[in-house]
XYZ file of C-alpha atoms in Angstrom:
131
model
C -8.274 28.026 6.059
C -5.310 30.291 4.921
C -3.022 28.951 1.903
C -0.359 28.607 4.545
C -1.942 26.630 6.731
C -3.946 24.553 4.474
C 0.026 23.761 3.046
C 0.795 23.164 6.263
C -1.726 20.862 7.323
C -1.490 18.418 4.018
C 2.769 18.682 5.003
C 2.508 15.446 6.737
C 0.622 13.482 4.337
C 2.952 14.500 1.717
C 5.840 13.609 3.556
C 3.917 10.301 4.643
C 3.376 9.278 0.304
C 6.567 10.425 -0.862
C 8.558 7.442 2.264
C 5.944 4.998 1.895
C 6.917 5.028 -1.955
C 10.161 4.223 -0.448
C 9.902 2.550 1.738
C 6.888 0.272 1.605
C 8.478 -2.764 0.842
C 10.215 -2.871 4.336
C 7.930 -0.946 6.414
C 4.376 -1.688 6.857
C 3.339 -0.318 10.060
C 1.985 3.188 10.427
C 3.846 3.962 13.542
C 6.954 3.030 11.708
C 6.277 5.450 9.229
C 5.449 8.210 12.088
C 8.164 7.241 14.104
C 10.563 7.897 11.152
C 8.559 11.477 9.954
C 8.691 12.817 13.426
C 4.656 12.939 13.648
C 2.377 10.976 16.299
C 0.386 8.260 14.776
C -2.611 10.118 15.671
C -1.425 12.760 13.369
C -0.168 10.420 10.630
C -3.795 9.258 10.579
C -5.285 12.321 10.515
C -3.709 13.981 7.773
C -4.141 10.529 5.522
C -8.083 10.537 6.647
C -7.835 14.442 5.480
C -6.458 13.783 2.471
C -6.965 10.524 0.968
C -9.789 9.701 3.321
C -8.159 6.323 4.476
C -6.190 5.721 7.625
C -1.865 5.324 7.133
C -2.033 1.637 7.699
C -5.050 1.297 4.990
C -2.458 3.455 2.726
C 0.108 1.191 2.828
C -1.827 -1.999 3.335
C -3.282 -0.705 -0.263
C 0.266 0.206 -1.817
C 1.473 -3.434 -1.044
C -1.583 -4.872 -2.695
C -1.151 -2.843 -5.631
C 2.327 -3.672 -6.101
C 1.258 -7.445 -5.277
C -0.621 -7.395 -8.145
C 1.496 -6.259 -10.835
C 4.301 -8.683 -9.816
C 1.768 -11.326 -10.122
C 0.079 -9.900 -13.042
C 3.014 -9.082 -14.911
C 5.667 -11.027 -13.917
C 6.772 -15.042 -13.579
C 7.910 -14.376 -10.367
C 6.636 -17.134 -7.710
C 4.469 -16.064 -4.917
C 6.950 -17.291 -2.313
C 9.907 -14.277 -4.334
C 6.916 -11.736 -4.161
C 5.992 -12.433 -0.675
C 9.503 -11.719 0.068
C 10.298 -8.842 -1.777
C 7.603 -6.875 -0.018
C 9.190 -7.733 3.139
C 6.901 -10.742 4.372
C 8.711 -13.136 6.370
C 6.707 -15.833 5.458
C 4.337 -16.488 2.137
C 1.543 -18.002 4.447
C 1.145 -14.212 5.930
C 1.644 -12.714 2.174
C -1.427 -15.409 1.113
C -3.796 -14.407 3.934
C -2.881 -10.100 3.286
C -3.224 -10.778 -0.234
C -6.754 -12.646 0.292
C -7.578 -10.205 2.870
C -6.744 -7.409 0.390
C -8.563 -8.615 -3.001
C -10.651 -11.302 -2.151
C -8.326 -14.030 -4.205
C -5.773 -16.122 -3.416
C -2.246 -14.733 -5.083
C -2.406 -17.756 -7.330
C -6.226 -18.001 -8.063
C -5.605 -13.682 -8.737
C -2.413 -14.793 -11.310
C -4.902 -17.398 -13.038
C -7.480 -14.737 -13.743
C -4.894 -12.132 -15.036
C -3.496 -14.392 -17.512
C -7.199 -15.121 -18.795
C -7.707 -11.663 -18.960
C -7.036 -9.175 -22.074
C -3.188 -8.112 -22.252
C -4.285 -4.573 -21.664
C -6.039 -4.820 -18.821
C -4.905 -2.430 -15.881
C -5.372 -2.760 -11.880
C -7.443 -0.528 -10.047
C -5.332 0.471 -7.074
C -8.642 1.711 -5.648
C -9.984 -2.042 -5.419
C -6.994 -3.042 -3.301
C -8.594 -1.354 0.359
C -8.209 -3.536 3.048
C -9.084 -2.345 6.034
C -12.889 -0.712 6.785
């Protein structure tokens, strides 16, 4: 593929990273994300699968884990505040995304990071949470 095209092509996914950094606090559906890029979902998808090898919602489902994480990691902040300021209306659907997305509960995850060493970093790759 040409330079240009090959730019071309990866366009949307770039686009697609630099709003969900933005943005993913608030917005956590792919079509949203689509809607507001000017793409089709179907395209949105593509270029993440292209690029990152993961599907939009996976992306984002992913970026709120991560984030999820650190505040619980490295902040005192109760599950019910970080459950809202990633834009979940209620901390019952936080708890089941969080479980869904690391295989702990936010508090049983908080409990093992403050057993574990002060340096210890989170793996944003162990946060997938869709197939």
């Amino acid at each position: 593929m040409p330079y240009a095209a090959e730019e071309a092509s990866q366009e949307p996914y770039r686009f697609f990273r630099h709003e969900l950094e933005r943005s993913f606090a608030v917005q956590h559906q792919a079509q949203d994300y689509a809607a507001r890029l000017g793409y089709s979902v179907k395209t949105l998808n593509r270029a993440c699968k292209r690029a990152a090898g993961r599907t939009a919602n996976q992306r984002i489902d992913a970026r709120l884990a991560v984030e999820a994480q650190r505040l619980l990691a490295h902040t005192d902040v109760p599950v019910a505040a970080v459950s809202h300021r990633l834009g979940f209306t209620e901390p019952a659907n936080f708890g089941k995304f969080f479980t869904r997305a690391t295989g702990r509960t936010p508090g049983a995850f908080r409990h093992m990071q403050s057993q574990a060493d002060p340096g210890t970093e989170i793996d944003p790759r162990e946060s997938s949470t869709r197939p």
